[in-house]
Amino acid sequence: MTRFDLRAADLRAVNSLTKYPSIPTYHELDPRNGGLLESAAAFPGDVIATEKVDGTNSRLVLLPDGNYLIGSREELLLARGDLIGNPAQGIVEQLRPVADRLVAGHPGGVHVYFLELYGGKVGGAAKQYTTDPARFGWRLFDVMLLADWEQALTWPQAQISAWREAAGQPYATEEQLATLAAEAGLELAPRLFRTDALPESIADMQALLAERLPATLVALDERAGGRAEGIVFRSPDRKVIAKARFQDYARTLKRR
């Protein structure tokens, strides 16, 4: 019998432990004006490029005692069995059936499924994916597999936050992620291409974005705007990850 008990757990620690970390930009951000600098992330070898969907970061936290939590990026919104959940962004309404399905086969430990919920009325980009405010989509983009949860939950808040932002969370590899998605019946964020070399200059990266992702691949209807947000680059083991957004490159080059 697991010793985890959701009712007795420090939910602030659980929340911090299971948040998604910030993804750095592929080209370094200029702290003076928010533009990009000609300093690019270094990938040691193979790189997997996936579409960055512009919605709201959502998480399904499967717990060792058979319970689950549903959260946005910053907050926990619902625990299994709750009659009323926080209605923010429609996350609970859309993802509770997914959580109910996933927890039934949960093997133990703390597993966190990170999904991008998009469409509907989710943010200013919703119209790029659908013209129907009642239509939503979601794509799985990462899974955290935390076996050593007991020790981590004893850490102070500052230590948990530092661990998370320093890439301490154990994530599924690309191969594991594909298997977990298939088992869960979830679609992954679209895989665009694999390469062993990425452009080093800002101008060349802007050209790559335009060539490789001229429009979103996850539009929910044909009348949607169709503009994509950008690309996420990751190593197969997920130890190196970076994002490149169209708007960052357009803004930077316009200033030149």
C-alpha positions as protocol buffer text, in pm:
chain_id: "A"
residue {
  index: 1
  type: MET
  ca { x: 0 y: 0 z: 0 }
}
residue {
  index: 2
  type: THR
  ca { x: 143 y: 334 z: -98 }
}
residue {
  index: 3
  type: ARG
  ca { x: 204 y: 591 z: 171 }
}
residue {
  index: 4
  type: PHE
  ca { x: 84 y: 876 z: -47 }
}
residue {
  index: 5
  type: ASP
  ca { x: -240 y: 1032 z: 72 }
}
residue {
  index: 6
  type: LEU
  ca { x: -381 y: 1318 z: -133 }
}
residue {
  index: 7
  type: ARG
  ca { x: -592 y: 1445 z: 157 }
}
residue {
  index: 8
  type: ALA
  ca { x: -284 y: 1479 z: 378 }
}
residue {
  index: 9
  type: ALA
  ca { x: -38 y: 1595 z: 111 }
}
residue {
  index: 10
  type: ASP
  ca { x: 110 y: 1944 z: 89 }
}
residue {
  index: 11
  type: LEU
  ca { x: -69 y: 2057 z: -226 }
}
residue {
  index: 12
  type: ARG
  ca { x: 161 y: 2357 z: -267 }
}
residue {
  index: 13
  type: ALA
  ca { x: 453 y: 2116 z: -295 }
}
residue {
  index: 14
  type: VAL
  ca { x: 263 y: 1887 z: -533 }
}
residue {
  index: 15
  type: ASN
  ca { x: 168 y: 2185 z: -747 }
}
residue {
  index: 16
  type: SER
  ca { x: 525 y: 2313 z: -770 }
}
residue {
  index: 17
  type: LEU
  ca { x: 667 y: 1964 z: -828 }
}
residue {
  index: 18
  type: THR
  ca { x: 437 y: 1900 z: -1123 }
}
residue {
  index: 19
  type: LYS
  ca { x: 446 y: 2238 z: -1300 }
}
residue {
  index: 20
  type: TYR
  ca { x: 590 y: 2253 z: -1649 }
}
residue {
  index: 21
  type: PRO
  ca { x: 923 y: 2439 z: -1660 }
}
residue {
  index: 22
  type: SER
  ca { x: 1000 y: 2736 z: -1879 }
}
residue {
  index: 23
  type: ILE
  ca { x: 1133 y: 2643 z: -2225 }
}
residue {
  index: 24
  type: PRO
  ca { x: 1422 y: 2867 z: -2331 }
}
residue {
  index: 25
  type: THR
  ca { x: 1416 y: 3035 z: -2671 }
}
residue {
  index: 26
  type: TYR
  ca { x: 1642 y: 2885 z: -2938 }
}
residue {
  index: 27
  type: HIS
  ca { x: 1812 y: 3221 z: -2981 }
}
residue {
  index: 28
  type: GLU
  ca { x: 1883 y: 3394 z: -2652 }
}
residue {
  index: 29
  type: LEU
  ca { x: 1643 y: 3669 z: -2547 }
}
residue {
  index: 30
  type: ASP
  ca { x: 1787 y: 4019 z: -2518 }
}
residue {
  index: 31
  type: PRO
  ca { x: 1699 y: 4133 z: -2161 }
}
residue {
  index: 32
  type: ARG
  ca { x: 1704 y: 4497 z: -2274 }
}
residue {
  index: 33
  type: ASN
  ca { x: 1422 y: 4484 z: -2528 }
}
residue {
  index: 34
  type: GLY
  ca { x: 1285 y: 4130 z: -2552 }
}
residue {
  index: 35
  type: GLY
  ca { x: 1435 y: 4075 z: -2898 }
}
residue {
  index: 36
  type: LEU
  ca { x: 1668 y: 3793 z: -2993 }
}
residue {
  index: 37
  type: LEU
  ca { x: 2047 y: 3777 z: -2984 }
}
residue {
  index: 38
  type: GLU
  ca { x: 2270 y: 3590 z: -3228 }
}
residue {
  index: 39
  type: SER
  ca { x: 2344 y: 3327 z: -2966 }
}
residue {
  index: 40
  type: ALA
  ca { x: 2179 y: 2993 z: -3040 }
}
residue {
  index: 41
  type: ALA
  ca { x: 2113 y: 2685 z: -2826 }
}
residue {
  index: 42
  type: ALA
  ca { x: 2356 y: 2397 z: -2872 }
}
residue {
  index: 43
  type: PHE
  ca { x: 2217 y: 2052 z: -2950 }
}
residue {
  index: 44
  type: PRO
  ca { x: 2467 y: 1763 z: -2919 }
}
residue {
  index: 45
  type: GLY
  ca { x: 2324 y: 1556 z: -3205 }
}
residue {
  index: 46
  type: ASP
  ca { x: 1986 y: 1457 z: -3342 }
}
residue {
  index: 47
  type: VAL
  ca { x: 1706 y: 1715 z: -3305 }
}
residue {
  index: 48
  type: ILE
  ca { x: 1331 y: 1649 z: -3320 }
}
residue {
  index: 49
  type: ALA
  ca { x: 1116 y: 1941 z: -3433 }
}
residue {
  index: 50
  type: THR
  ca { x: 751 y: 1960 z: -3325 }
}
residue {
  index: 51
  type: GLU
  ca { x: 479 y: 2219 z: -3372 }
}
residue {
  index: 52
  type: LYS
  ca { x: 433 y: 2457 z: -3079 }
}
residue {
  index: 53
  type: VAL
  ca { x: 56 y: 2482 z: -3039 }
}
residue {
  index: 54
  type: ASP
  ca { x: -74 y: 2815 z: -2906 }
}
residue {
  index: 55
  type: GLY
  ca { x: -329 y: 2732 z: -2639 }
}
residue {
  index: 56
  type: THR
  ca { x: -313 y: 2684 z: -2265 }
}
residue {
  index: 57
  type: ASN
  ca { x: -69 y: 2456 z: -2086 }
}
residue {
  index: 58
  type: SER
  ca { x: -266 y: 2186 z: -1900 }
}
residue {
  index: 59
  type: ARG
  ca { x: -160 y: 1894 z: -1684 }
}
residue {
  index: 60
  type: LEU
  ca { x: -306 y: 1567 z: -1567 }
}
residue {
  index: 61
  type: VAL
  ca { x: -128 y: 1452 z: -1251 }
}
residue {
  index: 62
  type: LEU
  ca { x: -168 y: 1080 z: -1179 }
}
residue {
  index: 63
  type: LEU
  ca { x: -86 y: 1003 z: -815 }
}
residue {
  index: 64
  type: PRO
  ca { x: 36 y: 692 z: -630 }
}
residue {
  index: 65
  type: ASP
  ca { x: -287 y: 650 z: -430 }
}
residue {
  index: 66
  type: GLY
  ca { x: -508 y: 621 z: -739 }
}
residue {
  index: 67
  type: ASN
  ca { x: -621 y: 983 z: -737 }
}
residue {
  index: 68
  type: TYR
  ca { x: -551 y: 1249 z: -995 }
}
residue {
  index: 69
  type: LEU
  ca { x: -529 y: 1626 z: -1019 }
}
residue {
  index: 70
  type: ILE
  ca { x: -607 y: 1846 z: -1318 }
}
residue {
  index: 71
  type: GLY
  ca { x: -423 y: 2174 z: -1345 }
}
residue {
  index: 72
  type: SER
  ca { x: -335 y: 2470 z: -1559 }
}
residue {
  index: 73
  type: ARG
  ca { x: 30 y: 2568 z: -1580 }
}
residue {
  index: 74
  type: GLU
  ca { x: 16 y: 2762 z: -1253 }
}
residue {
  index: 75
  type: GLU
  ca { x: -274 y: 2619 z: -1053 }
}
residue {
  index: 76
  type: LEU
  ca { x: -438 y: 2292 z: -954 }
}
residue {
  index: 77
  type: LEU
  ca { x: -802 y: 2309 z: -1064 }
}
residue {
  index: 78
  type: LEU
  ca { x: -961 y: 1978 z: -965 }
}
residue {
  index: 79
  type: ALA
  ca { x: -896 y: 1661 z: -765 }
}
residue {
  index: 80
  type: ARG
  ca { x: -1058 y: 1330 z: -847 }
}
residue {
  index: 81
  type: GLY
  ca { x: -1399 y: 1307 z: -682 }
}
residue {
  index: 82
  type: ASP
  ca { x: -1454 y: 1682 z: -655 }
}
residue {
  index: 83
  type: LEU
  ca { x: -1807 y: 1784 z: -749 }
}
residue {
  index: 84
  type: ILE
  ca { x: -1702 y: 2134 z: -850 }
}
residue {
  index: 85
  type: GLY
  ca { x: -1381 y: 2234 z: -1027 }
}
residue {
  index: 86
  type: ASN
  ca { x: -1227 y: 2564 z: -1127 }
}
residue {
  index: 87
  type: PRO
  ca { x: -1376 y: 2639 z: -1472 }
}
residue {
  index: 88
  type: ALA
  ca { x: -1071 y: 2836 z: -1593 }
}
residue {
  index: 89
  type: GLN
  ca { x: -1015 y: 2806 z: -1970 }
}
residue {
  index: 90
  type: GLY
  ca { x: -1241 y: 2501 z: -1991 }
}
residue {
  index: 91
  type: ILE
  ca { x: -951 y: 2276 z: -1883 }
}
residue {
  index: 92
  type: VAL
  ca { x: -1144 y: 2067 z: -1629 }
}
residue {
  index: 93
  type: GLU
  ca { x: -1449 y: 2023 z: -1851 }
}
residue {
  index: 94
  type: GLN
  ca { x: -1240 y: 1908 z: -2146 }
}
residue {
  index: 95
  type: LEU
  ca { x: -982 y: 1694 z: -1969 }
}
residue {
  index: 96
  type: ARG
  ca { x: -1169 y: 1522 z: -1684 }
}
residue {
  index: 97
  type: PRO
  ca { x: -1280 y: 1234 z: -1914 }
}
residue {
  index: 98
  type: VAL
  ca { x: -918 y: 1193 z: -2024 }
}
residue {
  index: 99
  type: ALA
  ca { x: -799 y: 1183 z: -1661 }
}
residue {
  index: 100
  type: ASP
  ca { x: -1065 y: 927 z: -1567 }
}
residue {
  index: 101
  type: ARG
  ca { x: -945 y: 704 z: -1849 }
}
residue {
  index: 102
  type: LEU
  ca { x: -574 y: 741 z: -1773 }
}
residue {
  index: 103
  type: VAL
  ca { x: -591 y: 683 z: -1397 }
}
residue {
  index: 104
  type: ALA
  ca { x: -761 y: 345 z: -1446 }
}
residue {
  index: 105
  type: GLY
  ca { x: -434 y: 198 z: -1576 }
}
residue {
  index: 106
  type: HIS
  ca { x: -188 y: 403 z: -1373 }
}
residue {
  index: 107
  type: PRO
  ca { x: 103 y: 180 z: -1257 }
}
residue {
  index: 108
  type: GLY
  ca { x: 209 y: 400 z: -963 }
}
residue {
  index: 109
  type: GLY
  ca { x: 447 y: 683 z: -890 }
}
residue {
  index: 110
  type: VAL
  ca { x: 373 y: 1039 z: -1000 }
}
residue {
  index: 111
  type: HIS
  ca { x: 310 y: 1067 z: -1373 }
}
residue {
  index: 112
  type: VAL
  ca { x: 223 y: 1405 z: -1523 }
}
residue {
  index: 113
  type: TYR
  ca { x: 76 y: 1431 z: -1871 }
}
residue {
  index: 114
  type: PHE
  ca { x: 130 y: 1777 z: -2018 }
}
residue {
  index: 115
  type: LEU
  ca { x: -117 y: 1877 z: -2288 }
}
residue {
  index: 116
  type: GLU
  ca { x: -185 y: 2191 z: -2485 }
}
residue {
  index: 117
  type: LEU
  ca { x: -556 y: 2267 z: -2484 }
}
residue {
  index: 118
  type: TYR
  ca { x: -645 y: 2494 z: -2775 }
}
residue {
  index: 119
  type: GLY
  ca { x: -932 y: 2625 z: -2982 }
}
residue {
  index: 120
  type: GLY
  ca { x: -1261 y: 2728 z: -2821 }
}
residue {
  index: 121
  type: LYS
  ca { x: -1205 y: 3063 z: -2655 }
}
residue {
  index: 122
  type: VAL
  ca { x: -854 y: 2977 z: -2534 }
}
residue {
  index: 123
  type: GLY
  ca { x: -643 y: 3290 z: -2573 }
}
residue {
  index: 124
  type: GLY
  ca { x: -600 y: 3527 z: -2862 }
}
residue {
  index: 125
  type: ALA
  ca { x: -488 y: 3253 z: -3101 }
}
residue {
  index: 126
  type: ALA
  ca { x: -806 y: 3046 z: -3075 }
}
residue {
  index: 127
  type: LYS
  ca { x: -932 y: 3176 z: -3411 }
}
residue {
  index: 128
  type: GLN
  ca { x: -621 y: 3036 z: -3581 }
}
residue {
  index: 129
  type: TYR
  ca { x: -748 y: 2686 z: -3497 }
}
residue {
  index: 130
  type: THR
  ca { x: -1126 y: 2711 z: -3512 }
}
residue {
  index: 131
  type: THR
  ca { x: -1417 y: 2941 z: -3587 }
}
residue {
  index: 132
  type: ASP
  ca { x: -1637 y: 2752 z: -3339 }
}
residue {
  index: 133
  type: PRO
  ca { x: -1603 y: 2880 z: -2977 }
}
residue {
  index: 134
  type: ALA
  ca { x: -1736 y: 2546 z: -2849 }
}
residue {
  index: 135
  type: ARG
  ca { x: -1473 y: 2334 z: -3029 }
}
residue {
  index: 136
  type: PHE
  ca { x: -1153 y: 2235 z: -2850 }
}
residue {
  index: 137
  type: GLY
  ca { x: -852 y: 2021 z: -2927 }
}
residue {
  index: 138
  type: TRP
  ca { x: -562 y: 1899 z: -2720 }
}
residue {
  index: 139
  type: ARG
  ca { x: -222 y: 1757 z: -2795 }
}
residue {
  index: 140
  type: LEU
  ca { x: 17 y: 1574 z: -2564 }
}
residue {
  index: 141
  type: PHE
  ca { x: 367 y: 1724 z: -2565 }
}
residue {
  index: 142
  type: ASP
  ca { x: 546 y: 1578 z: -2262 }
}
residue {
  index: 143
  type: VAL
  ca { x: 514 y: 1326 z: -1978 }
}
residue {
  index: 144
  type: MET
  ca { x: 703 y: 1345 z: -1649 }
}
residue {
  index: 145
  type: LEU
  ca { x: 772 y: 1010 z: -1481 }
}
residue {
  index: 146
  type: LEU
  ca { x: 863 y: 1069 z: -1117 }
}
residue {
  index: 147
  type: ALA
  ca { x: 935 y: 753 z: -918 }
}
residue {
  index: 148
  type: ASP
  ca { x: 1118 y: 917 z: -627 }
}
residue {
  index: 149
  type: TRP
  ca { x: 828 y: 1138 z: -523 }
}
residue {
  index: 150
  type: GLU
  ca { x: 856 y: 1077 z: -147 }
}
residue {
  index: 151
  type: GLN
  ca { x: 1186 y: 1260 z: -106 }
}
residue {
  index: 152
  type: ALA
  ca { x: 1092 y: 1538 z: -350 }
}
residue {
  index: 153
  type: LEU
  ca { x: 777 y: 1624 z: -154 }
}
residue {
  index: 154
  type: THR
  ca { x: 985 y: 1693 z: 158 }
}
residue {
  index: 155
  type: TRP
  ca { x: 1186 y: 1968 z: -11 }
}
residue {
  index: 156
  type: PRO
  ca { x: 1116 y: 2334 z: 65 }
}
residue {
  index: 157
  type: GLN
  ca { x: 938 y: 2535 z: -205 }
}
residue {
  index: 158
  type: ALA
  ca { x: 1253 y: 2715 z: -316 }
}
residue {
  index: 159
  type: GLN
  ca { x: 1436 y: 2385 z: -370 }
}
residue {
  index: 160
  type: ILE
  ca { x: 1150 y: 2236 z: -571 }
}
residue {
  index: 161
  type: SER
  ca { x: 1131 y: 2544 z: -792 }
}
residue {
  index: 162
  type: ALA
  ca { x: 1507 y: 2549 z: -850 }
}
residue {
  index: 163
  type: TRP
  ca { x: 1509 y: 2175 z: -929 }
}
residue {
  index: 164
  type: ARG
  ca { x: 1226 y: 2217 z: -1178 }
}
residue {
  index: 165
  type: GLU
  ca { x: 1378 y: 2513 z: -1363 }
}
residue {
  index: 166
  type: ALA
  ca { x: 1720 y: 2343 z: -1373 }
}
residue {
  index: 167
  type: ALA
  ca { x: 1575 y: 2050 z: -1574 }
}
residue {
  index: 168
  type: GLY
  ca { x: 1556 y: 1817 z: -1274 }
}
residue {
  index: 169
  type: GLN
  ca { x: 1219 y: 1668 z: -1365 }
}
residue {
  index: 170
  type: PRO
  ca { x: 1253 y: 1321 z: -1525 }
}
residue {
  index: 171
  type: TYR
  ca { x: 1081 y: 1326 z: -1864 }
}
residue {
  index: 172
  type: ALA
  ca { x: 992 y: 1049 z: -2106 }
}
residue {
  index: 173
  type: THR
  ca { x: 1223 y: 1008 z: -2402 }
}
residue {
  index: 174
  type: GLU
  ca { x: 1083 y: 1047 z: -2753 }
}
residue {
  index: 175
  type: GLU
  ca { x: 1037 y: 671 z: -2781 }
}
residue {
  index: 176
  type: GLN
  ca { x: 867 y: 647 z: -2441 }
}
residue {
  index: 177
  type: LEU
  ca { x: 648 y: 946 z: -2522 }
}
residue {
  index: 178
  type: ALA
  ca { x: 522 y: 784 z: -2841 }
}
residue {
  index: 179
  type: THR
  ca { x: 439 y: 465 z: -2649 }
}
residue {
  index: 180
  type: LEU
  ca { x: 263 y: 649 z: -2367 }
}
residue {
  index: 181
  type: ALA
  ca { x: 59 y: 854 z: -2614 }
}
residue {
  index: 182
  type: ALA
  ca { x: -50 y: 543 z: -2802 }
}
residue {
  index: 183
  type: GLU
  ca { x: -144 y: 363 z: -2478 }
}
residue {
  index: 184
  type: ALA
  ca { x: -342 y: 666 z: -2360 }
}
residue {
  index: 185
  type: GLY
  ca { x: -514 y: 721 z: -2694 }
}
residue {
  index: 186
  type: LEU
  ca { x: -375 y: 1074 z: -2716 }
}
residue {
  index: 187
  type: GLU
  ca { x: -231 y: 1254 z: -3016 }
}
residue {
  index: 188
  type: LEU
  ca { x: 112 y: 1407 z: -2985 }
}
residue {
  index: 189
  type: ALA
  ca { x: 202 y: 1759 z: -3090 }
}
residue {
  index: 190
  type: PRO
  ca { x: 281 y: 1718 z: -3462 }
}
residue {
  index: 191
  type: ARG
  ca { x: 629 y: 1588 z: -3540 }
}
residue {
  index: 192
  type: LEU
  ca { x: 768 y: 1799 z: -3825 }
}
residue {
  index: 193
  type: PHE
  ca { x: 1117 y: 1671 z: -3901 }
}
residue {
  index: 194
  type: ARG
  ca { x: 1443 y: 1540 z: -3756 }
}
residue {
  index: 195
  type: THR
  ca { x: 1782 y: 1687 z: -3827 }
}
residue {
  index: 196
  type: ASP
  ca { x: 2138 y: 1693 z: -3699 }
}
residue {
  index: 197
  type: ALA
  ca { x: 2191 y: 2063 z: -3772 }
}
residue {
  index: 198
  type: LEU
  ca { x: 1988 y: 2377 z: -3707 }
}
residue {
  index: 199
  type: PRO
  ca { x: 2050 y: 2727 z: -3843 }
}
residue {
  index: 200
  type: GLU
  ca { x: 2274 y: 2946 z: -3631 }
}
residue {
  index: 201
  type: SER
  ca { x: 2161 y: 3289 z: -3747 }
}
residue {
  index: 202
  type: ILE
  ca { x: 1832 y: 3460 z: -3666 }
}
residue {
  index: 203
  type: ALA
  ca { x: 1755 y: 3523 z: -4034 }
}
residue {
  index: 204
  type: ASP
  ca { x: 1816 y: 3160 z: -4127 }
}
residue {
  index: 205
  type: MET
  ca { x: 1596 y: 3036 z: -3843 }
}
residue {
  index: 206
  type: GLN
  ca { x: 1314 y: 3263 z: -3957 }
}
residue {
  index: 207
  type: ALA
  ca { x: 1348 y: 3114 z: -4305 }
}
residue {
  index: 208
  type: LEU
  ca { x: 1338 y: 2760 z: -4163 }
}
residue {
  index: 209
  type: LEU
  ca { x: 1019 y: 2836 z: -3970 }
}
residue {
  index: 210
  type: ALA
  ca { x: 848 y: 2969 z: -4281 }
}
residue {
  index: 211
  type: GLU
  ca { x: 958 y: 2673 z: -4493 }
}
residue {
  index: 212
  type: ARG
  ca { x: 885 y: 2394 z: -4247 }
}
residue {
  index: 213
  type: LEU
  ca { x: 566 y: 2523 z: -4086 }
}
residue {
  index: 214
  type: PRO
  ca { x: 380 y: 2755 z: -4325 }
}
residue {
  index: 215
  type: ALA
  ca { x: 52 y: 2683 z: -4143 }
}
residue {
  index: 216
  type: THR
  ca { x: -63 y: 2498 z: -3834 }
}
residue {
  index: 217
  type: LEU
  ca { x: -115 y: 2124 z: -3865 }
}
residue {
  index: 218
  type: VAL
  ca { x: -378 y: 2108 z: -3590 }
}
residue {
  index: 219
  type: ALA
  ca { x: -655 y: 2336 z: -3722 }
}
residue {
  index: 220
  type: LEU
  ca { x: -997 y: 2215 z: -3609 }
}
residue {
  index: 221
  type: ASP
  ca { x: -1188 y: 2349 z: -3909 }
}
residue {
  index: 222
  type: GLU
  ca { x: -1107 y: 2469 z: -4259 }
}
residue {
  index: 223
  type: ARG
  ca { x: -1220 y: 2828 z: -4200 }
}
residue {
  index: 224
  type: ALA
  ca { x: -975 y: 2889 z: -3915 }
}
residue {
  index: 225
  type: GLY
  ca { x: -693 y: 3141 z: -3962 }
}
residue {
  index: 226
  type: GLY
  ca { x: -433 y: 2864 z: -3973 }
}
residue {
  index: 227
  type: ARG
  ca { x: -133 y: 3064 z: -3851 }
}
residue {
  index: 228
  type: ALA
  ca { x: 117 y: 2857 z: -3652 }
}
residue {
  index: 229
  type: GLU
  ca { x: 293 y: 2982 z: -3338 }
}
residue {
  index: 230
  type: GLY
  ca { x: 631 y: 2818 z: -3388 }
}
residue {
  index: 231
  type: ILE
  ca { x: 847 y: 2510 z: -3343 }
}
residue {
  index: 232
  type: VAL
  ca { x: 988 y: 2332 z: -3039 }
}
residue {
  index: 233
  type: PHE
  ca { x: 1325 y: 2161 z: -3084 }
}
residue {
  index: 234
  type: ARG
  ca { x: 1423 y: 1875 z: -2853 }
}
residue {
  index: 235
  type: SER
  ca { x: 1687 y: 1607 z: -2830 }
}
residue {
  index: 236
  type: PRO
  ca { x: 1551 y: 1248 z: -2835 }
}
residue {
  index: 237
  type: ASP
  ca { x: 1624 y: 1211 z: -2462 }
}
residue {
  index: 238
  type: ARG
  ca { x: 1462 y: 1551 z: -2397 }
}
residue {
  index: 239
  type: LYS
  ca { x: 1766 y: 1678 z: -2208 }
}
residue {
  index: 240
  type: VAL
  ca { x: 1796 y: 1975 z: -2446 }
}
residue {
  index: 241
  type: ILE
  ca { x: 1486 y: 2168 z: -2549 }
}
residue {
  index: 242
  type: ALA
  ca { x: 1425 y: 2512 z: -2701 }
}
residue {
  index: 243
  type: LYS
  ca { x: 1148 y: 2701 z: -2879 }
}
residue {
  index: 244
  type: ALA
  ca { x: 1139 y: 2927 z: -3182 }
}
residue {
  index: 245
  type: ARG
  ca { x: 830 y: 3145 z: -3229 }
}
residue {
  index: 246
  type: PHE
  ca { x: 745 y: 3330 z: -3548 }
}
residue {
  index: 247
  type: GLN
  ca { x: 666 y: 3653 z: -3365 }
}
residue {
  index: 248
  type: ASP
  ca { x: 1005 y: 3668 z: -3190 }
}
residue {
  index: 249
  type: TYR
  ca { x: 1194 y: 3644 z: -3520 }
}
residue {
  index: 250
  type: ALA
  ca { x: 966 y: 3886 z: -3704 }
}
residue {
  index: 251
  type: ARG
  ca { x: 994 y: 4143 z: -3426 }
}
residue {
  index: 252
  type: THR
  ca { x: 1372 y: 4111 z: -3403 }
}
residue {
  index: 253
  type: LEU
  ca { x: 1435 y: 4142 z: -3776 }
}
residue {
  index: 254
  type: LYS
  ca { x: 1192 y: 4431 z: -3810 }
}
residue {
  index: 255
  type: ARG
  ca { x: 1402 y: 4632 z: -3568 }
}
residue {
  index: 256
  type: ARG
  ca { x: 1714 y: 4591 z: -3776 }
}
